[in-house]
DNA sequence: TCCTAAGATAGACCCAGTCTAAGTCAAGAA
DNA sequence: TTCTTGACTTAGACTGGGTCTATCTTAGGA
């Protein structure tokens, strides 16, 4: 994530303490935080940071392709820093934990031309659901 | 959908005009309406029907397994009467149209044990995205 | 050091959805 | 057929997640 700040700088971003702390909070593997969780953790280091700034920064990171939005079933969106390695998600139906997973093969291959209705299909997003070891 | 009303009656449902009209609105193929769209169409036939009743009825149909909720990327949920035939969704990235599609094979098969992290994986939900013929 | 446009902030606002309290009615009992 | 009652419906208040706006602050170049 340290090179993230470099990439942002080279794209003309001003490096404010708020942006730095949001980028730091998003560092790590299997990170899928809601905007409010990001705000709470950022506020531990920078108490005055506002919700609006967290939303703005997350939105900018998404636009730049540095962070992915993960839509979750009517609840708050989650933000995923693992944007450069294509992956899918495995979600616990009980506690909601999310893990990054990499299925074999191209998921697009499973959709035959006859089932494409003339669409130009570009991506496939897969959500696997089940019980995690703790909840089973 | 006419047998739906029968199934509901046999489960002890009171057959009110509101429930009947919501069931009618949900009839058809590739139907994926938001709650407000269901309400608007229901209100054409039954002008006094309330938003709360539409939400209640949709929720009950989902609980009974007669209708599926389709979560869509931060926007309003969509309600899908095609609950008895397993299928996936093909979404137009431009206009949002949703089609039901049936990929070949079991999507669960693409997730090797090593990528399951000890989860007891039960289902896989796939969203294919691309441009529909009209938008291409 | 100064200047200024980019960025941060508080809080109003919006939308999808839920909840509540009061009124209505489907359908079984008599 | 009428009566009764709890299941159902309703308007509108309320919530959570998110966006917008007007004002203030500041990174970073001159
Ligand atoms: Mn992820
Ligand atoms: Mn469908
Ligand atoms: Zn779990
Ligand atoms: Zn389209």
Coordinates of C-alpha atoms (C1' of nucleotides) and ligand atoms in Angstrom, one line a residue:
Chain A
X1 CA 0.0 0.0 0.0
X2 CA 3.0 2.3 0.4
X3 CA 3.4 2.3 -3.4
X4 CA -0.2 3.2 -3.6
X5 CA 0.6 6.6 -2.2
X6 CA 3.3 6.9 -4.8
X7 CA 0.9 6.0 -7.6
X8 CA -1.6 8.6 -6.3
X9 CA 1.0 11.3 -6.0
X10 CA 2.1 10.7 -9.6
X11 CA -1.5 11.1 -10.7
X12 CA -1.5 14.6 -9.2
X13 CA -3.1 13.9 -5.9
X14 CA -2.3 16.2 -3.0
X15 CA -1.1 14.0 -0.1
X16 CA -3.2 15.1 2.8
X17 CA -3.1 13.4 6.2
X18 CA -6.7 12.3 5.7
X19 CA -5.9 10.5 2.4
X20 CA -2.8 8.9 3.9
X21 CA -4.7 7.5 6.9
X22 CA -7.5 6.1 4.7
X23 CA -4.9 4.4 2.5
X24 CA -3.2 3.0 5.7
X25 CA -6.5 1.6 7.0
X26 CA -7.1 -0.2 3.8
X27 CA -3.8 -2.0 3.9
X28 CA -3.7 -5.8 4.3
X29 CA -5.2 -9.0 2.9
X30 CA -8.9 -10.0 2.9
X31 CA -9.8 -6.4 3.9
X32 CA -13.4 -5.6 3.2
X33 CA -14.5 -2.7 5.4
X34 CA -17.6 -0.6 5.2
X35 CA -17.2 3.2 4.9
X36 CA -18.1 3.6 8.5
X37 CA -15.6 1.0 9.6
X38 CA -12.9 2.8 7.6
X39 CA -14.0 6.1 9.2
X40 CA -13.9 4.6 12.7
X41 CA -10.3 3.2 12.2
X42 CA -9.1 6.3 10.5
X43 CA -10.5 8.4 13.4
X44 CA -8.3 6.5 15.8
X45 CA -5.3 8.0 14.2
X46 CA -6.8 11.3 13.0
X47 CA -9.8 12.1 15.3
X48 CA -11.1 15.1 13.3
X49 CA -11.5 13.2 9.9
X50 CA -15.0 13.6 8.6
X51 CA -17.3 11.0 7.1
X52 CA -17.6 13.0 4.0
X53 CA -13.9 12.9 3.4
X54 CA -13.8 9.1 3.9
X55 CA -16.6 8.8 1.3
X56 CA -14.8 11.1 -1.1
X57 CA -11.5 9.4 -0.7
X58 CA -13.0 5.9 -1.1
X59 CA -14.9 7.1 -4.2
X60 CA -11.7 8.5 -5.7
X61 CA -9.8 5.3 -5.0
X62 CA -12.6 3.3 -6.7
X63 CA -12.5 5.6 -9.8
X64 CA -8.8 5.2 -10.0
X65 CA -9.2 1.4 -9.9
X66 CA -7.1 1.2 -6.7
X67 CA -10.0 -0.1 -4.6
X68 CA -13.1 -2.2 -5.5
X69 CA -16.6 -1.8 -4.2
X70 CA -18.2 -5.0 -3.0
X71 CA -22.0 -4.8 -3.0
X72 CA -23.5 -6.8 -0.2
X73 CA -27.2 -7.7 -0.1
X74 CA -28.8 -4.4 0.9
X75 CA -26.3 -3.6 3.6
X76 CA -23.4 -1.1 3.5
X77 CA -21.0 -1.5 0.6
X78 CA -17.5 -2.9 1.4
X79 CA -14.2 -1.5 0.1
X80 CA -11.6 -3.9 -1.1
X81 CA -8.0 -2.9 -1.6
X82 CA -7.2 -6.1 -3.5
X83 CA -7.9 -4.5 -6.8
X84 CA -5.0 -5.7 -8.9
X85 CA -5.4 -9.4 -8.5
X86 CA -8.7 -10.7 -10.0
X87 CA -10.6 -12.7 -7.4
X88 CA -14.0 -13.7 -6.2
X89 CA -15.6 -13.7 -2.7
X90 CA -16.5 -16.4 -0.3
X91 CA -19.0 -15.1 2.3
X92 CA -20.1 -16.8 5.6
X93 CA -23.9 -16.9 5.6
X94 CA -23.9 -16.6 9.4
X95 CA -21.3 -14.0 10.5
X96 CA -20.7 -12.2 7.2
X97 CA -16.9 -12.8 7.0
X98 CA -15.5 -12.3 3.5
X99 CA -12.5 -14.1 2.1
X100 CA -10.9 -13.6 -1.3
X101 CA -10.8 -16.7 -3.4
X102 CA -9.5 -17.6 -6.8
X103 CA -11.6 -20.2 -8.7
X104 CA -10.0 -22.2 -11.4
X105 CA -10.7 -21.4 -15.1
X106 CA -12.5 -18.4 -16.6
X107 CA -16.0 -18.0 -15.1
X108 CA -17.1 -16.5 -18.4
X109 CA -16.5 -19.8 -20.2
X110 CA -19.5 -21.3 -18.5
X111 CA -21.9 -19.0 -20.3
X112 CA -22.5 -20.4 -23.8
X113 CA -23.3 -18.1 -26.7
X114 CA -26.9 -19.2 -26.8
X115 CA -27.3 -17.9 -23.2
X116 CA -25.8 -14.5 -24.0
X117 CA -28.9 -13.0 -25.7
X118 CA -26.6 -10.9 -28.0
X119 CA -24.9 -9.2 -25.0
X120 CA -21.2 -8.4 -25.3
X121 CA -20.3 -10.0 -22.0
X122 CA -17.2 -8.6 -20.3
X123 CA -17.0 -9.8 -16.7
X124 CA -18.4 -12.4 -14.3
X125 CA -18.6 -11.8 -10.6
X126 CA -19.1 -14.8 -8.3
X127 CA -20.2 -14.9 -4.7
X128 CA -19.8 -18.2 -2.9
X129 CA -21.8 -18.6 0.2
X130 CA -21.6 -21.1 3.1
X131 CA -20.6 -21.5 6.7
X132 CA -17.2 -20.6 7.9
X133 CA -15.3 -22.9 10.2
X134 CA -16.2 -20.8 13.3
X135 CA -19.9 -20.8 12.5
X136 CA -20.3 -24.4 11.3
Chain B
X1 CA -48.3 -17.7 -10.9
X2 CA -52.0 -18.8 -10.6
X3 CA -50.8 -21.9 -8.7
X4 CA -48.8 -19.6 -6.5
X5 CA -52.0 -18.2 -5.0
X6 CA -53.0 -21.8 -4.4
X7 CA -49.8 -22.7 -2.7
X8 CA -50.1 -19.6 -0.5
X9 CA -53.7 -20.4 0.5
X10 CA -52.6 -23.9 1.5
X11 CA -50.0 -22.4 3.7
X12 CA -52.6 -20.5 5.6
X13 CA -52.4 -17.2 3.9
X14 CA -55.4 -14.9 3.8
X15 CA -56.1 -14.1 0.2
X16 CA -56.4 -10.3 0.2
X17 CA -56.8 -8.2 -3.0
X18 CA -53.4 -6.6 -2.2
X19 CA -51.6 -9.9 -2.1
X20 CA -53.4 -11.1 -5.3
X21 CA -52.4 -8.0 -7.2
X22 CA -48.7 -8.2 -6.1
X23 CA -48.6 -11.8 -7.2
X24 CA -50.1 -10.8 -10.6
X25 CA -47.6 -8.0 -11.1
X26 CA -44.7 -10.5 -10.5
X27 CA -46.0 -12.9 -13.2
X28 CA -43.8 -13.4 -16.3
X29 CA -40.3 -14.2 -17.5
X30 CA -37.2 -12.1 -16.8
X31 CA -39.1 -10.1 -14.3
X32 CA -36.8 -8.2 -11.9
X33 CA -38.8 -5.3 -10.5
X34 CA -37.9 -3.0 -7.6
X35 CA -40.3 -2.7 -4.7
X36 CA -41.4 0.7 -5.9
X37 CA -42.0 -0.6 -9.4
X38 CA -44.1 -3.4 -8.0
X39 CA -46.0 -0.8 -6.0
X40 CA -46.5 1.5 -9.0
X41 CA -47.9 -1.4 -11.2
X42 CA -50.0 -2.8 -8.3
X43 CA -51.4 0.7 -7.8
X44 CA -52.7 0.8 -11.4
X45 CA -55.1 -2.0 -10.5
X46 CA -55.6 -1.2 -6.8
X47 CA -54.9 2.5 -6.2
X48 CA -55.0 2.5 -2.4
X49 CA -52.4 -0.2 -1.9
X50 CA -49.6 1.0 0.4
X51 CA -45.9 0.8 0.1
X52 CA -45.7 -1.0 3.4
X53 CA -48.0 -3.7 2.2
X54 CA -45.9 -4.2 -0.9
X55 CA -42.8 -4.5 1.2
X56 CA -44.6 -6.9 3.6
X57 CA -45.9 -9.1 0.8
X58 CA -42.6 -9.2 -1.0
X59 CA -40.8 -10.1 2.2
X60 CA -43.2 -12.9 2.9
X61 CA -42.9 -14.3 -0.6
X62 CA -39.1 -14.2 -0.2
X63 CA -39.3 -16.1 3.2
X64 CA -41.6 -18.7 1.6
X65 CA -39.0 -19.2 -1.2
X66 CA -41.5 -18.1 -3.9
X67 CA -39.6 -15.0 -4.9
X68 CA -35.8 -14.2 -4.9
X69 CA -34.2 -11.0 -3.9
X70 CA -31.6 -9.8 -6.3
X71 CA -29.1 -7.3 -4.7
X72 CA -27.9 -4.7 -7.2
X73 CA -24.9 -2.7 -6.5
X74 CA -26.1 -0.1 -3.9
X75 CA -29.4 0.6 -5.7
X76 CA -32.8 -0.8 -4.8
X77 CA -33.2 -4.6 -4.5
X78 CA -35.0 -6.4 -7.3
X79 CA -37.6 -9.1 -6.8
X80 CA -37.5 -12.2 -9.1
X81 CA -40.4 -14.6 -9.3
X82 CA -38.3 -17.2 -11.1
X83 CA -37.4 -18.9 -7.9
X84 CA -38.0 -22.6 -8.8
X85 CA -35.5 -22.8 -11.6
X86 CA -31.9 -22.2 -10.5
X87 CA -30.4 -19.5 -12.7
X88 CA -27.8 -16.6 -12.8
X89 CA -28.1 -13.0 -14.0
X90 CA -26.7 -11.2 -17.1
X91 CA -26.8 -7.4 -16.5
X92 CA -26.3 -4.6 -19.0
X93 CA -23.6 -2.3 -17.7
X94 CA -25.3 0.7 -19.5
X95 CA -29.1 0.4 -19.1
X96 CA -29.3 -2.1 -16.3
X97 CA -31.5 -4.6 -18.0
X98 CA -31.4 -8.0 -16.3
X99 CA -31.8 -11.4 -18.1
X100 CA -32.0 -14.8 -16.5
X101 CA -29.3 -17.1 -17.8
X102 CA -28.3 -20.8 -17.2
X103 CA -24.5 -21.4 -17.3
X104 CA -23.3 -24.9 -18.0
X105 CA -22.0 -27.0 -15.2
X106 CA -22.0 -26.4 -11.5
X107 CA -20.4 -23.1 -10.6
X108 CA -19.4 -24.5 -7.3
X109 CA -17.1 -27.0 -9.1
X110 CA -14.7 -24.1 -10.0
X111 CA -13.8 -23.6 -6.3
X112 CA -11.1 -26.1 -5.3
X113 CA -10.9 -27.3 -1.7
X114 CA -7.7 -25.4 -1.2
X115 CA -9.6 -22.2 -1.9
X116 CA -12.4 -22.9 0.5
X117 CA -10.7 -22.0 3.8
X118 CA -12.6 -24.7 5.6
X119 CA -16.0 -23.2 4.7
X120 CA -18.9 -25.5 4.1
X121 CA -19.7 -23.8 0.7
X122 CA -23.4 -24.2 -0.3
X123 CA -24.2 -21.9 -3.2
X124 CA -22.6 -19.7 -5.9
X125 CA -24.2 -16.6 -7.3
X126 CA -22.9 -15.3 -10.6
X127 CA -23.5 -11.9 -12.2
X128 CA -22.4 -11.6 -15.8
X129 CA -21.9 -8.0 -17.0
X130 CA -21.7 -6.6 -20.4
X131 CA -23.5 -4.5 -23.0
X132 CA -26.9 -5.5 -24.3
X133 CA -27.6 -5.4 -28.0
X134 CA -29.4 -2.1 -27.7
X135 CA -26.6 -0.4 -25.9
X136 CA -23.6 -1.8 -27.8
Chain C
dT1 C1' 6.7 33.5 2.6
dC2 C1' 2.6 34.0 0.1
dC3 C1' -1.3 32.6 -2.8
dT4 C1' -4.8 29.8 -4.4
dA5 C1' -7.2 26.0 -6.1
dA6 C1' -7.7 21.5 -4.3
dG7 C1' -9.3 19.4 -0.4
dA8 C1' -11.7 19.0 4.3
dT9 C1' -15.6 19.8 7.2
dA10 C1' -20.4 20.0 9.4
dG11 C1' -24.6 19.3 8.7
dA12 C1' -28.7 19.4 5.6
dC13 C1' -30.7 16.4 2.6
dC14 C1' -32.2 12.1 -0.1
dC15 C1' -33.7 7.4 -0.9
dA16 C1' -34.7 2.6 0.2
dG17 C1' -36.4 0.3 3.6
dT18 C1' -38.4 -0.6 8.5
dC19 C1' -41.5 0.2 12.3
dT20 C1' -45.7 1.6 14.9
dA21 C1' -50.2 2.5 16.2
dA22 C1' -54.7 2.6 14.6
dG23 C1' -58.2 1.0 11.4
dT24 C1' -60.1 -2.8 8.2
dC25 C1' -61.7 -7.2 6.7
dA26 C1' -61.3 -12.5 5.4
dA27 C1' -63.0 -16.4 6.7
dG28 C1' -64.3 -19.6 10.4
dA29 C1' -68.1 -20.1 14.1
dA30 C1' -72.7 -20.1 15.3
Chain D
dT1 C1' -76.5 -15.0 7.2
dT2 C1' -74.4 -12.4 10.7
dC3 C1' -70.9 -12.1 14.2
dT4 C1' -66.2 -12.1 15.8
dT5 C1' -61.5 -11.8 15.9
dG6 C1' -56.8 -11.9 14.8
dA7 C1' -54.5 -11.4 10.5
dC8 C1' -53.8 -7.8 7.5
dT9 C1' -53.5 -2.9 5.7
dT10 C1' -52.5 1.8 6.2
dA11 C1' -50.2 6.6 6.8
dG12 C1' -46.6 8.4 8.3
dA13 C1' -42.7 8.6 11.5
dC14 C1' -38.2 6.9 11.6
dT15 C1' -33.4 4.7 10.4
dG16 C1' -29.1 3.8 7.9
dG17 C1' -26.3 4.5 4.2
dG18 C1' -24.9 7.7 1.3
dT19 C1' -24.7 12.4 -1.3
dC20 C1' -24.6 17.5 -1.6
dT21 C1' -23.5 22.2 -0.4
dA22 C1' -21.5 26.2 1.6
dT23 C1' -17.7 27.5 4.2
dC24 C1' -13.2 26.9 6.0
dT25 C1' -8.3 25.0 5.6
dT26 C1' -4.0 23.7 3.6
dA27 C1' -0.5 21.5 0.2
dG28 C1' 2.6 22.8 -2.5
dG29 C1' 4.2 25.8 -6.4
dA30 C1' 5.8 30.8 -7.4
Ligands
LIG1 MN1 -11.9 -9.1 -2.1
LIG2 MN1 -33.7 -13.9 -12.3
LIG3 ZN1 -19.0 -17.3 10.1
LIG4 ZN1 -28.4 -2.0 -22.3

